[in-house]
Amino acid sequence: MGRHSCCYKQKLRKGLWSPEEDEKLQNYITKHGHGCWSSVPKLAGLQRCGKSCRLRWINYLRPDLKRGAFSQQEENMIIELHAVLGNRWSQIAAQLPGRTDNEIKNLWNSCLKKKLRQRGIDPNTHKPLSEVENDKDMPPSTDKGNQKASVASNELSLVDQPAKAMPSERDPLEVSTSSNQELFLDRFGATCHDNRCRPSDMVGSYFSFQHLNYGTTNMGLSANPNSSLCFIPPSTSSDLNNSPISSSMLHSIFPTHVKLQSNNNPSISSDAVQNWECNNTVKSNASMQLQSSTNFLDNTWGVAESMKVNINKDAQVPLQAEQEDLKWSEYLNTPFILGNTPQNQIQTSQTIYSEVKPETGFITDKSCTSWYHQPPAFQLSDIYSKDMQRFSVTFGQTL
DNA sequence: AATCGATACAACCGCAGATTG
DNA sequence: ACAATCTGCGGTTGTATCGAT
């Protein structure tokens, strides 16, 4: 397996980025997009490796980043997500719009781990420290304290292990990653018969429904000994309509590659944006993910329609020529009004926003149009605050 | 004012999976 | 089929800042 060529190049700058470098990178990506990261530094006139440029953009320069301290709700979400996902920072970050995996990882390592310990909770297992101490006395084969090993083995255990008891029959403190993911697949794995559909693909979906569960059952945080992370699907789609599902949750339900197209303005599809950015690379697993996700929604939940999201089942169809021809400048200069009413604008923008990967989100929200050149038609922070309001209502309590 | 430790944050490193030729 | 390359991720390290002494 070859290493990234830039790693061997000499005379490349390392360390902190200067404002001039930031400006060069920002200007370049604003005008041209990043395309192939390995070529960005050369084209942008930077003495950096492409990897470094990518990291700088994702973690610092991206316009959709939410700077500033984490809110209590965000911290709670991170703890909650970590209980299920472990150190999968990118997946956790995907649930927190405007936050990067690096940011969350730092917060966890510097702050949240400490907080949990102070409250008598082991940050690795999310179990009470006393219980973890007892586990240390157990033989290594039963020690689940090793977070990495535990997470890594989860996906295997999902397949190999027999169905577990329902959460209500379990110790409510048992909120480890494996138990929740196993439960999810035990109950809903039938929607994903194809063995190409890996358990990890379902994690995002699991999460969203976990949030729904909080909304419908008023569950507490996993750190709360009285709570459990059981997943009880709503019996009807109307239940789901009443659930506090948000655009960021949709992002989890629908794979990144699924084409979500606005009813109001089909000419501007997020697919075009993505293909423009990815040089028309078609993800090999897109159709599989699409199928698994839509089947999941249609067959199990029947919610696709209720979410007012048009799922184009021809996501694999090549783009229209005019879409392929879209360039940065066109995006930057094209008013991004996606509907006739403010409500529609928000709805559509949220839909598209939810579809775009975190590191590419700048294209669709503030940026395409208004990032530097004009005020946005809507404030992204509105979306965030809207989501966070929902979360705060949903989660209901803090640590 | 100088020093030192703690903390937070930014960036790097190495690896694995995906993609490409 | 294979190797080279690219991308993304998570762990780790480096560094700036702040408060205590």
Short mmCIF file of N, CA, C and O in Angstrom, two decimals, chain A residues 298-382:
data_model
loop_
_atom_site.label_atom_id
_atom_site.label_comp_id
_atom_site.label_asym_id
_atom_site.label_seq_id
_atom_site.Cartn_x
_atom_site.Cartn_y
_atom_site.Cartn_z
N ASP A 298 -39.03 2.82 3.42
CA ASP A 298 -40.31 2.52 2.78
C ASP A 298 -40.99 1.33 3.43
O ASP A 298 -42.18 1.33 3.69
N ASN A 299 -40.21 0.30 3.65
CA ASN A 299 -40.81 -0.93 4.11
C ASN A 299 -41.05 -0.93 5.61
O ASN A 299 -42.03 -1.47 6.10
N THR A 300 -40.11 -0.39 6.30
CA THR A 300 -40.20 -0.47 7.74
C THR A 300 -40.92 0.72 8.33
O THR A 300 -41.67 0.58 9.28
N TRP A 301 -40.70 1.85 7.75
CA TRP A 301 -41.22 3.06 8.35
C TRP A 301 -42.26 3.76 7.51
O TRP A 301 -43.18 4.37 8.02
N GLY A 302 -42.04 3.69 6.21
CA GLY A 302 -42.97 4.40 5.34
C GLY A 302 -42.93 5.89 5.56
O GLY A 302 -43.95 6.57 5.55
N VAL A 303 -41.76 6.39 5.72
CA VAL A 303 -41.67 7.79 6.11
C VAL A 303 -41.08 8.67 5.05
O VAL A 303 -41.08 9.88 5.19
N ALA A 304 -40.60 8.08 3.99
CA ALA A 304 -39.91 8.91 3.00
C ALA A 304 -40.81 10.04 2.53
O ALA A 304 -40.38 11.18 2.40
N GLU A 305 -42.06 9.70 2.27
CA GLU A 305 -42.97 10.72 1.78
C GLU A 305 -43.25 11.75 2.86
O GLU A 305 -43.29 12.96 2.61
N SER A 306 -43.42 11.26 4.05
CA SER A 306 -43.78 12.17 5.12
C SER A 306 -42.66 13.15 5.42
O SER A 306 -42.89 14.21 5.96
N MET A 307 -41.48 12.78 5.07
CA MET A 307 -40.35 13.68 5.32
C MET A 307 -40.22 14.73 4.23
O MET A 307 -39.35 15.57 4.29
N LYS A 308 -41.07 14.64 3.24
CA LYS A 308 -41.06 15.60 2.16
C LYS A 308 -39.72 15.61 1.45
O LYS A 308 -39.23 16.64 1.02
N VAL A 309 -39.14 14.47 1.38
CA VAL A 309 -37.88 14.36 0.68
C VAL A 309 -38.08 13.51 -0.53
O VAL A 309 -38.60 12.41 -0.44
N ASN A 310 -37.72 14.01 -1.67
CA ASN A 310 -37.83 13.24 -2.88
C ASN A 310 -36.60 12.40 -3.04
O ASN A 310 -35.51 12.90 -3.21
N ILE A 311 -36.78 11.13 -2.98
CA ILE A 311 -35.65 10.25 -3.19
C ILE A 311 -35.64 9.81 -4.63
O ILE A 311 -36.52 9.07 -5.06
N ASN A 312 -34.67 10.26 -5.32
CA ASN A 312 -34.56 9.88 -6.72
C ASN A 312 -33.89 8.53 -6.80
O ASN A 312 -32.72 8.37 -6.53
N LYS A 313 -34.66 7.55 -7.13
CA LYS A 313 -34.12 6.20 -7.15
C LYS A 313 -33.23 5.94 -8.35
O LYS A 313 -32.72 4.85 -8.52
N ASP A 314 -33.06 6.93 -9.17
CA ASP A 314 -32.13 6.81 -10.28
C ASP A 314 -30.85 7.55 -9.95
O ASP A 314 -30.23 8.17 -10.80
N ALA A 315 -30.46 7.45 -8.72
CA ALA A 315 -29.30 8.22 -8.29
C ALA A 315 -28.06 7.87 -9.09
O ALA A 315 -27.14 8.65 -9.17
N GLN A 316 -28.05 6.70 -9.67
CA GLN A 316 -26.86 6.30 -10.39
C GLN A 316 -26.85 6.81 -11.82
O GLN A 316 -25.88 6.67 -12.52
N VAL A 317 -27.96 7.36 -12.25
CA VAL A 317 -28.02 7.87 -13.62
C VAL A 317 -27.02 9.00 -13.77
O VAL A 317 -26.92 9.86 -12.93
N PRO A 318 -26.26 8.99 -14.84
CA PRO A 318 -25.27 10.06 -15.04
C PRO A 318 -25.92 11.42 -15.03
O PRO A 318 -27.07 11.58 -15.41
N LEU A 319 -25.15 12.36 -14.65
CA LEU A 319 -25.66 13.72 -14.57
C LEU A 319 -26.00 14.26 -15.94
O LEU A 319 -25.44 13.86 -16.96
N GLN A 320 -26.91 15.21 -15.92
CA GLN A 320 -27.17 15.94 -17.14
C GLN A 320 -25.96 16.78 -17.47
O GLN A 320 -25.21 17.19 -16.63
N ALA A 321 -25.82 16.99 -18.78
CA ALA A 321 -24.64 17.70 -19.24
C ALA A 321 -24.51 19.07 -18.60
O ALA A 321 -23.43 19.50 -18.22
N GLU A 322 -25.66 19.72 -18.48
CA GLU A 322 -25.58 21.07 -17.94
C GLU A 322 -25.16 21.06 -16.47
O GLU A 322 -24.53 21.99 -16.00
N GLN A 323 -25.51 20.00 -15.81
CA GLN A 323 -25.08 19.93 -14.42
C GLN A 323 -23.59 19.71 -14.35
O GLN A 323 -22.91 20.24 -13.49
N GLU A 324 -23.09 18.89 -15.22
CA GLU A 324 -21.67 18.60 -15.21
C GLU A 324 -20.85 19.84 -15.52
O GLU A 324 -19.70 19.95 -15.12
N ASP A 325 -21.48 20.73 -16.25
CA ASP A 325 -20.73 21.90 -16.67
C ASP A 325 -20.68 22.99 -15.61
O ASP A 325 -20.03 24.00 -15.78
N LEU A 326 -21.38 22.75 -14.54
CA LEU A 326 -21.39 23.79 -13.52
C LEU A 326 -20.00 24.00 -12.96
O LEU A 326 -19.28 23.07 -12.68
N LYS A 327 -19.67 25.21 -12.76
CA LYS A 327 -18.36 25.56 -12.24
C LYS A 327 -18.52 26.38 -10.98
O LYS A 327 -19.59 26.86 -10.63
N TRP A 328 -17.43 26.54 -10.33
CA TRP A 328 -17.43 27.32 -9.08
C TRP A 328 -18.04 28.69 -9.26
O TRP A 328 -18.87 29.12 -8.51
N SER A 329 -17.56 29.35 -10.32
CA SER A 329 -18.01 30.72 -10.50
C SER A 329 -19.52 30.79 -10.66
O SER A 329 -20.17 31.72 -10.19
N GLU A 330 -20.07 29.75 -11.30
CA GLU A 330 -21.51 29.75 -11.48
C GLU A 330 -22.21 29.58 -10.15
O GLU A 330 -23.23 30.21 -9.88
N TYR A 331 -21.66 28.72 -9.35
CA TYR A 331 -22.26 28.53 -8.04
C TYR A 331 -22.18 29.82 -7.21
O TYR A 331 -23.11 30.19 -6.52
N LEU A 332 -21.06 30.44 -7.34
CA LEU A 332 -20.85 31.62 -6.52
C LEU A 332 -21.74 32.77 -6.97
O LEU A 332 -22.10 33.62 -6.17
N ASN A 333 -22.07 32.76 -8.21
CA ASN A 333 -22.82 33.89 -8.73
C ASN A 333 -24.31 33.60 -8.92
O ASN A 333 -25.06 34.47 -9.31
N THR A 334 -24.69 32.37 -8.67
CA THR A 334 -26.08 32.03 -8.87
C THR A 334 -26.86 32.21 -7.58
O THR A 334 -26.54 31.61 -6.57
N PRO A 335 -27.88 33.03 -7.64
CA PRO A 335 -28.71 33.18 -6.44
C PRO A 335 -29.27 31.84 -6.04
O PRO A 335 -29.72 31.07 -6.88
N PHE A 336 -29.24 31.58 -4.79
CA PHE A 336 -29.59 30.26 -4.31
C PHE A 336 -30.96 30.30 -3.67
O PHE A 336 -31.16 29.93 -2.53
N ILE A 337 -31.89 30.80 -4.42
CA ILE A 337 -33.25 30.86 -3.92
C ILE A 337 -33.97 29.61 -4.39
O ILE A 337 -34.22 29.41 -5.56
N LEU A 338 -34.30 28.78 -3.46
CA LEU A 338 -34.83 27.48 -3.82
C LEU A 338 -36.30 27.37 -3.47
O LEU A 338 -36.76 26.42 -2.90
N GLY A 339 -37.07 28.29 -3.82
CA GLY A 339 -38.47 28.17 -3.55
C GLY A 339 -39.12 29.53 -3.57
O GLY A 339 -38.47 30.56 -3.73
N ASN A 340 -40.40 29.51 -3.40
CA ASN A 340 -41.12 30.76 -3.51
C ASN A 340 -41.38 31.41 -2.16
O ASN A 340 -41.65 32.59 -2.09
N THR A 341 -41.29 30.63 -1.16
CA THR A 341 -41.57 31.17 0.15
C THR A 341 -40.39 30.95 1.06
O THR A 341 -39.58 30.06 0.84
N PRO A 342 -40.28 31.77 2.05
CA PRO A 342 -39.19 31.56 3.01
C PRO A 342 -39.24 30.15 3.58
O PRO A 342 -38.22 29.53 3.81
N GLN A 343 -40.43 29.67 3.79
CA GLN A 343 -40.53 28.32 4.35
C GLN A 343 -39.91 27.30 3.41
O GLN A 343 -39.17 26.42 3.81
N ASN A 344 -40.22 27.49 2.12
CA ASN A 344 -39.67 26.58 1.15
C ASN A 344 -38.16 26.71 1.07
O ASN A 344 -37.46 25.75 0.87
N GLN A 345 -37.72 27.91 1.20
CA GLN A 345 -36.28 28.11 1.13
C GLN A 345 -35.60 27.34 2.23
O GLN A 345 -34.59 26.66 2.03
N ILE A 346 -36.14 27.44 3.38
CA ILE A 346 -35.51 26.76 4.50
C ILE A 346 -35.63 25.26 4.33
O ILE A 346 -34.68 24.51 4.48
N GLN A 347 -36.81 24.84 3.95
CA GLN A 347 -37.02 23.41 3.78
C GLN A 347 -36.03 22.83 2.78
O GLN A 347 -35.36 21.85 3.04
N THR A 348 -35.95 23.49 1.64
CA THR A 348 -35.12 22.96 0.59
C THR A 348 -33.66 23.05 0.96
O THR A 348 -32.89 22.13 0.74
N SER A 349 -33.29 24.14 1.50
CA SER A 349 -31.90 24.31 1.86
C SER A 349 -31.49 23.31 2.92
O SER A 349 -30.40 22.76 2.88
N GLN A 350 -32.38 23.09 3.81
CA GLN A 350 -32.07 22.11 4.84
C GLN A 350 -31.90 20.74 4.22
O GLN A 350 -31.02 19.99 4.58
N THR A 351 -32.77 20.45 3.28
CA THR A 351 -32.69 19.15 2.63
C THR A 351 -31.35 18.98 1.97
O THR A 351 -30.69 17.97 2.13
N ILE A 352 -30.98 19.98 1.24
CA ILE A 352 -29.71 19.87 0.54
C ILE A 352 -28.57 19.89 1.52
O ILE A 352 -27.62 19.13 1.41
N TYR A 353 -28.69 20.74 2.49
CA TYR A 353 -27.60 20.78 3.47
C TYR A 353 -27.41 19.42 4.11
O TYR A 353 -26.31 18.95 4.31
N SER A 354 -28.51 18.78 4.37
CA SER A 354 -28.42 17.51 5.07
C SER A 354 -27.76 16.45 4.21
O SER A 354 -27.29 15.46 4.72
N GLU A 355 -27.73 16.70 2.95
CA GLU A 355 -27.23 15.67 2.06
C GLU A 355 -25.74 15.75 1.85
O GLU A 355 -25.11 14.80 1.44
N VAL A 356 -25.18 16.87 2.12
CA VAL A 356 -23.80 17.09 1.77
C VAL A 356 -22.90 16.73 2.92
O VAL A 356 -23.19 17.01 4.07
N LYS A 357 -21.84 16.08 2.59
CA LYS A 357 -20.88 15.68 3.61
C LYS A 357 -20.37 16.91 4.32
O LYS A 357 -20.29 17.99 3.75
N PRO A 358 -19.97 16.73 5.57
CA PRO A 358 -19.55 17.88 6.34
C PRO A 358 -18.47 18.70 5.67
O PRO A 358 -18.54 19.92 5.63
N GLU A 359 -17.51 18.02 5.10
CA GLU A 359 -16.42 18.78 4.53
C GLU A 359 -16.78 19.43 3.22
O GLU A 359 -16.03 20.21 2.68
N THR A 360 -17.93 19.08 2.68
CA THR A 360 -18.32 19.70 1.44
C THR A 360 -19.51 20.62 1.61
O THR A 360 -20.00 21.21 0.68
N GLY A 361 -19.96 20.72 2.80
CA GLY A 361 -21.18 21.46 3.06
C GLY A 361 -21.09 22.92 2.68
O GLY A 361 -22.10 23.54 2.39
N PHE A 362 -19.91 23.44 2.62
CA PHE A 362 -19.77 24.85 2.31
C PHE A 362 -20.34 25.18 0.96
O PHE A 362 -20.70 26.29 0.68
N ILE A 363 -20.44 24.18 0.14
CA ILE A 363 -20.90 24.43 -1.21
C ILE A 363 -22.37 24.82 -1.21
O ILE A 363 -22.80 25.65 -1.98
N THR A 364 -23.09 24.19 -0.36
CA THR A 364 -24.52 24.30 -0.52
C THR A 364 -25.19 25.30 0.38
O THR A 364 -26.25 25.79 0.05
N ASP A 365 -24.62 25.60 1.50
CA ASP A 365 -25.38 26.48 2.35
C ASP A 365 -25.04 27.92 2.12
O ASP A 365 -25.56 28.56 1.21
N LYS A 366 -24.12 28.43 2.93
CA LYS A 366 -23.81 29.85 2.78
C LYS A 366 -23.14 30.11 1.45
O LYS A 366 -23.29 31.12 0.84
N SER A 367 -22.33 29.17 1.07
CA SER A 367 -21.32 29.44 0.15
C SER A 367 -21.65 29.59 -1.25
O SER A 367 -21.25 30.51 -1.86
N CYS A 368 -22.39 28.67 -1.78
CA CYS A 368 -22.56 28.63 -3.17
C CYS A 368 -22.85 29.97 -3.66
O CYS A 368 -22.55 30.38 -4.72
N THR A 369 -23.48 30.69 -2.88
CA THR A 369 -24.02 31.87 -3.40
C THR A 369 -23.57 33.03 -2.64
O THR A 369 -23.26 34.04 -3.16
N SER A 370 -23.54 32.84 -1.41
CA SER A 370 -23.49 34.03 -0.61
C SER A 370 -22.35 34.02 0.35
O SER A 370 -22.24 34.89 1.16
N TRP A 371 -21.55 33.08 0.19
CA TRP A 371 -20.51 32.89 1.16
C TRP A 371 -19.71 34.16 1.38
O TRP A 371 -19.61 34.65 2.47
N TYR A 372 -19.19 34.74 0.30
CA TYR A 372 -18.47 35.98 0.47
C TYR A 372 -19.17 37.15 -0.19
O TYR A 372 -18.90 38.28 0.10
N HIS A 373 -20.05 36.84 -1.07
CA HIS A 373 -20.50 37.88 -1.98
C HIS A 373 -21.81 38.54 -1.57
O HIS A 373 -22.05 39.65 -1.92
N GLN A 374 -22.63 37.85 -0.85
CA GLN A 374 -23.89 38.45 -0.49
C GLN A 374 -24.43 37.75 0.75
O GLN A 374 -24.05 36.65 1.06
N PRO A 375 -25.30 38.41 1.42
CA PRO A 375 -25.86 37.78 2.62
C PRO A 375 -26.65 36.54 2.23
O PRO A 375 -27.27 36.50 1.17
N PRO A 376 -26.59 35.52 3.07
CA PRO A 376 -27.33 34.31 2.76
C PRO A 376 -28.82 34.54 2.80
O PRO A 376 -29.31 35.40 3.51
N ALA A 377 -29.53 33.76 1.97
CA ALA A 377 -30.99 33.85 1.97
C ALA A 377 -31.54 33.44 3.32
O ALA A 377 -32.59 33.86 3.72
N PHE A 378 -30.82 32.59 3.97
CA PHE A 378 -31.21 32.23 5.33
C PHE A 378 -29.92 32.01 6.10
O PHE A 378 -28.87 31.74 5.53
N GLN A 379 -29.96 32.18 7.35
CA GLN A 379 -28.77 31.98 8.15
C GLN A 379 -28.65 30.52 8.55
O GLN A 379 -29.56 29.91 9.05
N LEU A 380 -27.47 29.99 8.28
CA LEU A 380 -27.24 28.61 8.66
C LEU A 380 -27.42 28.42 10.15
O LEU A 380 -27.86 27.39 10.62
N SER A 381 -27.05 29.47 10.85
CA SER A 381 -27.19 29.35 12.30
C SER A 381 -28.63 29.13 12.71
O SER A 381 -28.92 28.55 13.74
N ASP A 382 -29.53 29.61 11.84
CA ASP A 382 -30.94 29.36 12.13
C ASP A 382 -31.24 27.88 12.11
O ASP A 382 -31.99 27.36 12.92
#
